[in-house]
Structure formats: C-alpha cells, structure tokens
C-alpha positions as semicolon CSV with decimal commas, in nm:
position;residue;x (nm);y (nm);z (nm)
1;M;7,891;11,112;9,935
2;L;8,048;10,858;10,164
3;R;8,116;10,986;10,513
4;L;8,270;10,824;10,816
5;A;7,916;10,750;10,936
6;D;7,874;10,529;10,627
7;I;8,142;10,287;10,749
8;K;8,004;10,001;10,958
9;N;8,236;9,725;11,081
10;R;8,505;9,824;10,829
11;R;8,255;9,799;10,543
12;I;8,084;10,062;10,330
13;S;7,714;10,093;10,408
14;L;7,484;10,273;10,165
15;S;7,184;10,269;10,401
16;D;7,208;10,638;10,498
17;T;7,433;10,822;10,254
18;R;7,403;11,194;10,174
19;E;7,350;11,328;9,825
20;I;7,518;11,645;9,706
21;P;7,534;11,809;9,365
22;I;7,874;11,757;9,203
23;N;8,012;11,837;8,861
24;E;8,148;11,566;8,634
25;R;8,512;11,671;8,678
26;D;8,494;11,639;9,058
27;A;8,292;11,318;9,032
28;K;8,580;11,166;8,832
29;K;8,844;11,307;9,067
30;Y;8,678;11,188;9,389
31;G;8,489;10,887;9,256
32;L;8,544;10,534;9,375
33;Q;8,626;10,228;9,173
34;K;8,596;9,866;9,272
35;G;8,916;9,771;9,454
36;D;8,989;10,120;9,590
37;I;9,087;10,138;9,956
38;L;8,959;10,424;10,171
39;I;9,180;10,507;10,466
40;V;9,029;10,699;10,756
41;R;9,237;11,016;10,775
42;V;9,100;11,188;11,087
43;N;8,895;11,097;11,394
44;G;8,911;11,120;11,771
45;S;8,942;10,742;11,807
46;A;9,279;10,574;11,761
47;D;9,097;10,254;11,662
48;I;8,931;10,426;11,366
49;V;9,209;10,647;11,227
50;G;9,413;10,465;10,964
51;Q;9,156;10,191;10,905
52;F;9,167;10,044;10,555
53;I;8,815;10,016;10,409
54;L;8,789;9,809;10,092
55;N;8,544;9,923;9,827
56;D;8,449;9,585;9,686
57;D;8,158;9,708;9,475
58;E;8,085;9,942;9,185
59;L;7,955;10,256;9,356
60;A;7,824;10,580;9,213
61;A;7,975;10,770;9,504
62;I;8,251;11,006;9,602
63;Y;8,435;11,020;9,933
64;C;8,461;11,307;10,181
65;D;8,780;11,467;10,310
66;H;8,792;11,238;10,614
67;F;8,936;10,969;10,385
68;I;9,244;10,910;10,177
69;R;9,169;10,704;9,866
70;M;9,429;10,448;9,767
71;R;9,402;10,314;9,415
72;I;9,637;10,024;9,359
73;D;9,776;9,830;9,066
74;Q;9,577;9,508;9,097
75;G;9,833;9,331;8,881
76;V;10,075;9,365;9,172
77;I;9,858;9,350;9,482
78;T;9,506;9,229;9,544
79;P;9,279;9,478;9,721
80;R;9,162;9,221;9,977
81;F;9,521;9,137;10,070
82;L;9,600;9,507;10,119
83;S;9,283;9,546;10,326
84;L;9,388;9,254;10,547
85;F;9,733;9,405;10,587
86;G;9,567;9,728;10,704
87;E;9,393;9,532;10,980
88;S;9,711;9,359;11,097
89;D;9,875;9,443;11,429
90;I;10,192;9,537;11,242
91;A;10,017;9,795;11,024
92;R;9,793;9,925;11,304
93;S;10,081;9,981;11,547
94;R;10,291;10,154;11,279
95;I;10,000;10,378;11,177
96;Q;9,927;10,465;11,541
97;S;10,292;10,559;11,593
98;L;10,257;10,815;11,313
99;F;9,946;10,993;11,443
100;I;9,946;11,368;11,462
101;T;9,711;11,484;11,739
102;T;9,550;11,828;11,737
103;A;9,252;11,936;11,948
104;G;9,172;11,577;12,038
105;Q;9,167;11,464;11,674
106;K;9,414;11,204;11,553
107;T;9,528;11,236;11,193
108;V;9,731;11,043;10,940
109;N;9,830;11,168;10,597
110;Q;9,939;11,023;10,264
111;A;10,306;11,040;10,359
112;H;10,236;10,836;10,673
113;I;10,050;10,572;10,475
114;G;10,319;10,577;10,204
115;S;10,585;10,503;10,464
116;L;10,431;10,167;10,558
117;L;10,639;9,865;10,466
118;L;10,428;9,588;10,320
119;P;10,527;9,224;10,283
120;L;10,435;9,151;9,923
121;P;10,410;8,786;9,826
122;P;10,327;8,687;9,467
123;L;9,962;8,730;9,360
124;P;9,873;8,358;9,393
125;E;10,007;8,358;9,750
126;Q;9,814;8,677;9,829
127;S;9,496;8,506;9,707
128;R;9,574;8,195;9,913
129;I;9,628;8,409;10,226
130;V;9,300;8,596;10,170
131;A;9,111;8,268;10,119
132;R;9,263;8,114;10,433
133;V;9,187;8,419;10,648
134;T;8,830;8,418;10,514
135;E;8,795;8,049;10,607
136;L;8,938;8,108;10,955
137;R;8,707;8,405;11,016
138;A;8,406;8,195;10,915
139;L;8,522;7,921;11,152
140;C;8,561;8,176;11,434
141;A;8,210;8,309;11,368
142;Q;8,073;7,953;11,386
143;L;8,261;7,888;11,710
144;R;8,130;8,214;11,862
145;E;7,775;8,110;11,769
146;R;7,825;7,762;11,917
147;L;7,963;7,914;12,239
148;A;7,665;8,149;12,259
149;A;7,425;7,858;12,201
150;T;7,604;7,654;12,467
151;A;7,580;7,944;12,712
152;R;7,206;7,976;12,642
153;T;7,159;7,602;12,698
154;Q;7,358;7,613;13,022
155;S;7,148;7,906;13,142
156;R;6,822;7,722;13,065
157;L;6,952;7,406;13,237
158;A;7,054;7,607;13,544
159;E;6,712;7,773;13,557
160;A;6,539;7,436;13,521
161;F;6,758;7,289;13,796
162;V;6,681;7,579;14,032
163;D;6,310;7,553;13,948
164;S;6,317;7,178;14,026
165;L;6,465;7,247;14,368
166;G;6,186;7,484;14,467
C-alpha cells in the first residue's frame, strides 16, 4: 500500500512500502495503473496537500485514503503534462485557495480538484512542452552542480591563500 511516506520528491518510492492483505475486488478498485495521478488529499503542510504525483510505472500496489486517484483519458491529455500542470504556480495557488482546514490538517477533495481549469493544448504540443521542461530541468541541475563545484573550488583557493599568508 502506498502511503504519503512513500512519496519522495514528488515521486513514488517503493523502498519502504507496507503490505496488507486485500481481496481482488478492492485491489482492482484501489489499484494503480501507469499514467494514474495521485493527488495528496490531506496533510498539515500546504506545500504537500494537492500535489500531483505521477505513477509512471506498472505497480502492484494500491493507494491509501490520503490520496485521490485521477485516471485520465491519455488520448486527450498526457499524464506528464497533467503532472507538470499540478506543479505550476497557477494550479498550486488555486488548490491552496480551496483548502479546508480542520484540526491543523489541510484537505482538498475531488470537487476541488475537478474545479481546476486546465489549459489543454493538442497532444503534440503537450509532448513538446513536457520535453522542453525536462530539458530545462536537466540544464538547471547541471548549472546547480557547476555552481556547487565553483563554490568548492573558491573555498579551496581561499583556504590555500590564507595558508600561504601564514
């Protein structure tokens, strides 16, 4: 069973899942398919509630009641595009405006998620957007690594300079 603890950096992690007995009917009802989106339904953190988590693998797993499962028509919208939309400032601010808060827990429901307006370009454009965002994220990761390497080099040079003075 996938729990909130099995989500790491907006990705499903199977490193520490829990196993429970479940009958075949419930396994079908709560099972996940490749391309399903899990939406975090309840949590104390506003940054976590309403997150869109893409299931991009074939999993023999079900989801717990902290999630809403969204199964989409992939002939109309690509799962990765929908996942990216869920990360956007537009979607996040709209979802946060819909929170219900009780006892310190923030909650969204299916009606909240269903009320989101989604810009829906044609499938080829969705794929192009996903590819471009993936490229830009890889470039940002490379730049972060280069900046970290530069900072390490500057630190070593500063230490060497100070050592040469003494």
